[in-house]
PDB file of C-alpha atoms in Angstrom:
ATOM      1  CA  UNK R   1       0.000   0.000   0.000  1.00 47.00           C
ATOM      2  CA  UNK R   2       1.286   3.467  -0.873  1.00 47.00           C
ATOM      3  CA  UNK R   3       2.022   5.934   1.869  1.00 56.00           C
ATOM      4  CA  UNK R   4       1.191   9.629   1.621  1.00 59.00           C
ATOM      5  CA  UNK R   5       4.813  10.705   1.965  1.00 63.00           C
ATOM      6  CA  UNK R   6       6.208   8.020  -0.380  1.00 59.00           C
ATOM      7  CA  UNK R   7       8.502   9.420  -3.053  1.00 59.00           C
ATOM      8  CA  UNK R   8       8.434   7.331  -6.267  1.00 53.00           C
ATOM      9  CA  UNK R   9      11.666   9.032  -7.424  1.00 54.00           C
ATOM     10  CA  UNK R  10      13.755   7.954  -4.422  1.00 58.00           C
ATOM     11  CA  UNK R  11      15.905   5.478  -6.367  1.00 56.00           C
ATOM     12  CA  UNK R  12      16.452   7.993  -9.176  1.00 56.00           C
ATOM     13  CA  UNK R  13      17.331  10.771  -6.723  1.00 57.00           C
ATOM     14  CA  UNK R  14      19.993   8.517  -5.177  1.00 60.00           C
ATOM     15  CA  UNK R  15      21.352   7.356  -8.532  1.00 59.00           C
ATOM     16  CA  UNK R  16      25.118   7.499  -9.102  1.00 60.00           C
ATOM     17  CA  UNK R  17      27.495   6.164 -11.809  1.00 55.00           C
ATOM     18  CA  UNK R  18      28.795   3.365  -9.578  1.00 60.00           C
ATOM     19  CA  UNK R  19      25.295   1.875  -9.377  1.00 55.00           C
ATOM     20  CA  UNK R  20      26.102  -0.943 -11.803  1.00 53.00           C
ATOM     21  CA  UNK R  21      29.478  -1.909 -10.330  1.00 57.00           C
ATOM     22  CA  UNK R  22      29.746  -5.012  -8.164  1.00 56.00           C
ATOM     23  CA  UNK R  23      26.310  -6.192  -9.233  1.00 52.00           C
ATOM     24  CA  UNK R  24      25.148  -9.750  -8.951  1.00 52.00           C
ATOM     25  CA  UNK R  25      24.064 -11.717 -12.018  1.00 49.00           C
ATOM     26  CA  UNK R  26      20.633 -10.116 -11.809  1.00 55.00           C
ATOM     27  CA  UNK R  27      19.910  -7.406 -14.371  1.00 53.00           C
ATOM     28  CA  UNK R  28      19.573  -3.860 -12.986  1.00 54.00           C
ATOM     29  CA  UNK R  29      16.194  -3.622 -14.683  1.00 58.00           C
ATOM     30  CA  UNK R  30      13.747  -5.976 -16.296  1.00 60.00           C
ATOM     31  CA  UNK R  31      14.666  -6.476 -19.979  1.00 63.00           C
ATOM     32  CA  UNK R  32      12.460  -4.031 -21.802  1.00 84.00           C
ATOM     33  CA  UNK R  33      11.344  -3.945 -25.404  1.00 89.00           C
ATOM     34  CA  UNK R  34      13.219  -1.213 -27.228  1.00 90.00           C
ATOM     35  CA  UNK R  35      10.070   0.439 -28.532  1.00 88.00           C
ATOM     36  CA  UNK R  36       8.815   0.823 -24.936  1.00 89.00           C
ATOM     37  CA  UNK R  37      12.137   2.073 -23.549  1.00 89.00           C
ATOM     38  CA  UNK R  38      12.412   5.767 -22.688  1.00 90.00           C
ATOM     39  CA  UNK R  39      14.905   7.873 -24.641  1.00 90.00           C
ATOM     40  CA  UNK R  40      16.369   9.323 -21.428  1.00 90.00           C
ATOM     41  CA  UNK R  41      16.687   7.240 -18.279  1.00 87.00           C
ATOM     42  CA  UNK R  42      18.923   7.206 -15.208  1.00 86.00           C
ATOM     43  CA  UNK R  43      19.532   3.525 -15.997  1.00 86.00           C
ATOM     44  CA  UNK R  44      21.473   4.618 -19.089  1.00 87.00           C
ATOM     45  CA  UNK R  45      23.766   6.997 -17.137  1.00 85.00           C
ATOM     46  CA  UNK R  46      27.306   5.601 -17.657  1.00 88.00           C
ATOM     47  CA  UNK R  47      25.728   2.255 -18.496  1.00 90.00           C
ATOM     48  CA  UNK R  48      26.777  -0.664 -20.622  1.00 93.00           C
ATOM     49  CA  UNK R  49      23.814  -1.529 -22.848  1.00 94.00           C
ATOM     50  CA  UNK R  50      22.908  -4.960 -24.131  1.00 93.00           C
ATOM     51  CA  UNK R  51      20.858  -4.810 -27.330  1.00 95.00           C
ATOM     52  CA  UNK R  52      19.601  -8.369 -27.768  1.00 93.00           C
ATOM     53  CA  UNK R  53      17.314  -9.935 -30.322  1.00 92.00           C
ATOM     54  CA  UNK R  54      14.089 -11.202 -28.764  1.00 90.00           C
ATOM     55  CA  UNK R  55      14.826 -14.845 -29.509  1.00 87.00           C
ATOM     56  CA  UNK R  56      18.494 -14.870 -28.405  1.00 85.00           C
ATOM     57  CA  UNK R  57      17.546 -15.660 -24.804  1.00 77.00           C
ATOM     58  CA  UNK R  58      15.966 -18.911 -25.877  1.00 79.00           C
ATOM     59  CA  UNK R  59      19.208 -20.164 -27.422  1.00 79.00           C
ATOM     60  CA  UNK R  60      21.809 -18.897 -24.961  1.00 77.00           C
ATOM     61  CA  UNK R  61      22.058 -20.805 -21.686  1.00 76.00           C
ATOM     62  CA  UNK R  62      24.649 -18.380 -20.306  1.00 78.00           C
ATOM     63  CA  UNK R  63      22.692 -15.230 -21.162  1.00 80.00           C
ATOM     64  CA  UNK R  64      22.494 -13.922 -17.597  1.00 78.00           C
ATOM     65  CA  UNK R  65      25.983 -14.814 -16.436  1.00 79.00           C
ATOM     66  CA  UNK R  66      27.828 -13.925 -19.644  1.00 82.00           C
ATOM     67  CA  UNK R  67      25.860 -11.118 -21.293  1.00 86.00           C
ATOM     68  CA  UNK R  68      23.404  -9.410 -18.915  1.00 86.00           C
ATOM     69  CA  UNK R  69      25.583  -9.126 -15.799  1.00 85.00           C
ATOM     70  CA  UNK R  70      26.375  -5.435 -15.284  1.00 86.00           C
ATOM     71  CA  UNK R  71      24.461  -4.329 -18.382  1.00 90.00           C
ATOM     72  CA  UNK R  72      21.128  -2.677 -19.058  1.00 91.00           C
ATOM     73  CA  UNK R  73      19.225  -5.072 -21.344  1.00 91.00           C
ATOM     74  CA  UNK R  74      17.047  -3.823 -24.197  1.00 93.00           C
ATOM     75  CA  UNK R  75      15.432  -6.369 -26.494  1.00 92.00           C
ATOM     76  CA  UNK R  76      14.118  -5.957 -30.004  1.00 93.00           C
ATOM     77  CA  UNK R  77      13.249  -7.790 -33.197  1.00 92.00           C
ATOM     78  CA  UNK R  78      14.146  -6.329 -36.566  1.00 89.00           C
ATOM     79  CA  UNK R  79      11.086  -7.952 -38.155  1.00 89.00           C
ATOM     80  CA  UNK R  80       8.477  -6.673 -35.723  1.00 89.00           C
ATOM     81  CA  UNK R  81       9.892  -3.514 -34.124  1.00 85.00           C
ATOM     82  CA  UNK R  82       9.629  -0.202 -35.925  1.00 84.00           C
ATOM     83  CA  UNK R  83      12.732   1.903 -36.679  1.00 89.00           C
ATOM     84  CA  UNK R  84      15.253   0.397 -34.278  1.00 92.00           C
ATOM     85  CA  UNK R  85      18.074   2.608 -35.581  1.00 93.00           C
ATOM     86  CA  UNK R  86      16.247   5.889 -34.897  1.00 93.00           C
ATOM     87  CA  UNK R  87      15.270   4.877 -31.353  1.00 93.00           C
ATOM     88  CA  UNK R  88      18.809   3.769 -30.518  1.00 94.00           C
ATOM     89  CA  UNK R  89      20.264   6.958 -32.040  1.00 93.00           C
ATOM     90  CA  UNK R  90      18.133   9.025 -29.683  1.00 93.00           C
ATOM     91  CA  UNK R  91      19.167   6.907 -26.674  1.00 93.00           C
ATOM     92  CA  UNK R  92      22.881   7.171 -27.555  1.00 92.00           C
ATOM     93  CA  UNK R  93      22.710  10.920 -28.236  1.00 91.00           C
ATOM     94  CA  UNK R  94      20.852  11.786 -25.017  1.00 90.00           C
ATOM     95  CA  UNK R  95      22.713   9.616 -22.498  1.00 90.00           C
ATOM     96  CA  UNK R  96      26.260   8.829 -21.393  1.00 88.00           C
ATOM     97  CA  UNK R  97      26.544   5.277 -22.733  1.00 91.00           C
ATOM     98  CA  UNK R  98      29.802   3.515 -21.846  1.00 92.00           C
ATOM     99  CA  UNK R  99      29.493   0.608 -24.286  1.00 94.00           C
ATOM    100  CA  UNK R 100      27.034  -1.395 -26.357  1.00 95.00           C
ATOM    101  CA  UNK R 101      26.886  -5.158 -26.794  1.00 94.00           C
ATOM    102  CA  UNK R 102      24.774  -6.561 -29.622  1.00 95.00           C
ATOM    103  CA  UNK R 103      23.539 -10.117 -29.195  1.00 93.00           C
ATOM    104  CA  UNK R 104      21.815 -11.789 -32.128  1.00 92.00           C
ATOM    105  CA  UNK R 105      21.177 -15.165 -33.682  1.00 90.00           C
ATOM    106  CA  UNK R 106      22.856 -16.340 -36.863  1.00 89.00           C
ATOM    107  CA  UNK R 107      19.517 -16.266 -38.715  1.00 88.00           C
ATOM    108  CA  UNK R 108      18.655 -14.011 -41.660  1.00 89.00           C
ATOM    109  CA  UNK R 109      16.080 -12.065 -39.671  1.00 89.00           C
ATOM    110  CA  UNK R 110      18.761 -10.926 -37.163  1.00 89.00           C
ATOM    111  CA  UNK R 111      21.346  -9.728 -39.692  1.00 91.00           C
ATOM    112  CA  UNK R 112      19.991  -6.149 -39.925  1.00 93.00           C
ATOM    113  CA  UNK R 113      20.325  -5.678 -36.140  1.00 94.00           C
ATOM    114  CA  UNK R 114      24.106  -5.239 -36.310  1.00 93.00           C
ATOM    115  CA  UNK R 115      23.949  -2.598 -39.017  1.00 93.00           C
ATOM    116  CA  UNK R 116      21.084  -0.768 -37.273  1.00 94.00           C
ATOM    117  CA  UNK R 117      23.087  -0.503 -34.039  1.00 94.00           C
ATOM    118  CA  UNK R 118      26.252   0.513 -35.914  1.00 94.00           C
ATOM    119  CA  UNK R 119      24.348   3.247 -37.780  1.00 94.00           C
ATOM    120  CA  UNK R 120      22.832   4.455 -34.504  1.00 93.00           C
ATOM    121  CA  UNK R 121      26.265   4.713 -32.877  1.00 93.00           C
ATOM    122  CA  UNK R 122      27.618   6.509 -35.938  1.00 92.00           C
ATOM    123  CA  UNK R 123      24.722   8.988 -36.037  1.00 90.00           C
ATOM    124  CA  UNK R 124      25.201   9.846 -32.359  1.00 87.00           C
ATOM    125  CA  UNK R 125      28.735  11.128 -33.151  1.00 87.00           C
ATOM    126  CA  UNK R 126      29.942   9.706 -29.840  1.00 86.00           C
ATOM    127  CA  UNK R 127      32.808   7.259 -29.295  1.00 88.00           C
ATOM    128  CA  UNK R 128      30.712   4.349 -28.045  1.00 89.00           C
ATOM    129  CA  UNK R 129      32.582   1.002 -28.029  1.00 92.00           C
ATOM    130  CA  UNK R 130      30.611  -1.751 -29.744  1.00 93.00           C
ATOM    131  CA  UNK R 131      30.865  -5.486 -29.092  1.00 94.00           C
ATOM    132  CA  UNK R 132      29.112  -7.890 -31.462  1.00 93.00           C
ATOM    133  CA  UNK R 133      28.147 -11.438 -30.478  1.00 91.00           C
ATOM    134  CA  UNK R 134      26.389 -14.078 -32.525  1.00 90.00           C
ATOM    135  CA  UNK R 135      24.658 -17.114 -31.083  1.00 87.00           C
ATOM    136  CA  UNK R 136      24.246 -20.049 -33.394  1.00 83.00           C
ATOM    137  CA  UNK R 137      20.981 -21.989 -33.204  1.00 72.00           C
ATOM    138  CA  UNK R 138      23.006 -25.126 -32.506  1.00 64.00           C
ATOM    139  CA  UNK R 139      23.862 -23.414 -29.172  1.00 51.00           C
ATOM    140  CA  UNK R 140      27.483 -22.635 -30.067  1.00 53.00           C
ATOM    141  CA  UNK R 141      28.445 -19.196 -28.766  1.00 58.00           C
ATOM    142  CA  UNK R 142      30.864 -17.193 -30.925  1.00 60.00           C
ATOM    143  CA  UNK R 143      32.082 -13.690 -29.994  1.00 62.00           C
TER     144      UNK R 143
END
């Protein structure tokens, strides 16, 4: 039950860049669909983003321990989500992003995700390091 003096912004007011350091394997936020993600968020402040294809979690057993730990996860699908590159460009341009990891499957439908993220980084005109990872449907993980 909510209290009268409860401040919903308490966690945001106490936010600091070291928030993501020494984190457990749990993500700092629930993985959110890119189209629902806000353009500006305290979660993005000095954050390492994980841009993952929707279906990659179903094929990667080590998703949480290897990819999500210490990162802010955003998920999308190039076939169903609208204008991924534009949304990511806005996020990169309006926040202090430390790095971006792209996680996709080796399927044809995931191929455009890499170029969309690369174009978004390029359009932001910021030096954002980019790490690309491909998961093969046979469950072999190749960085």
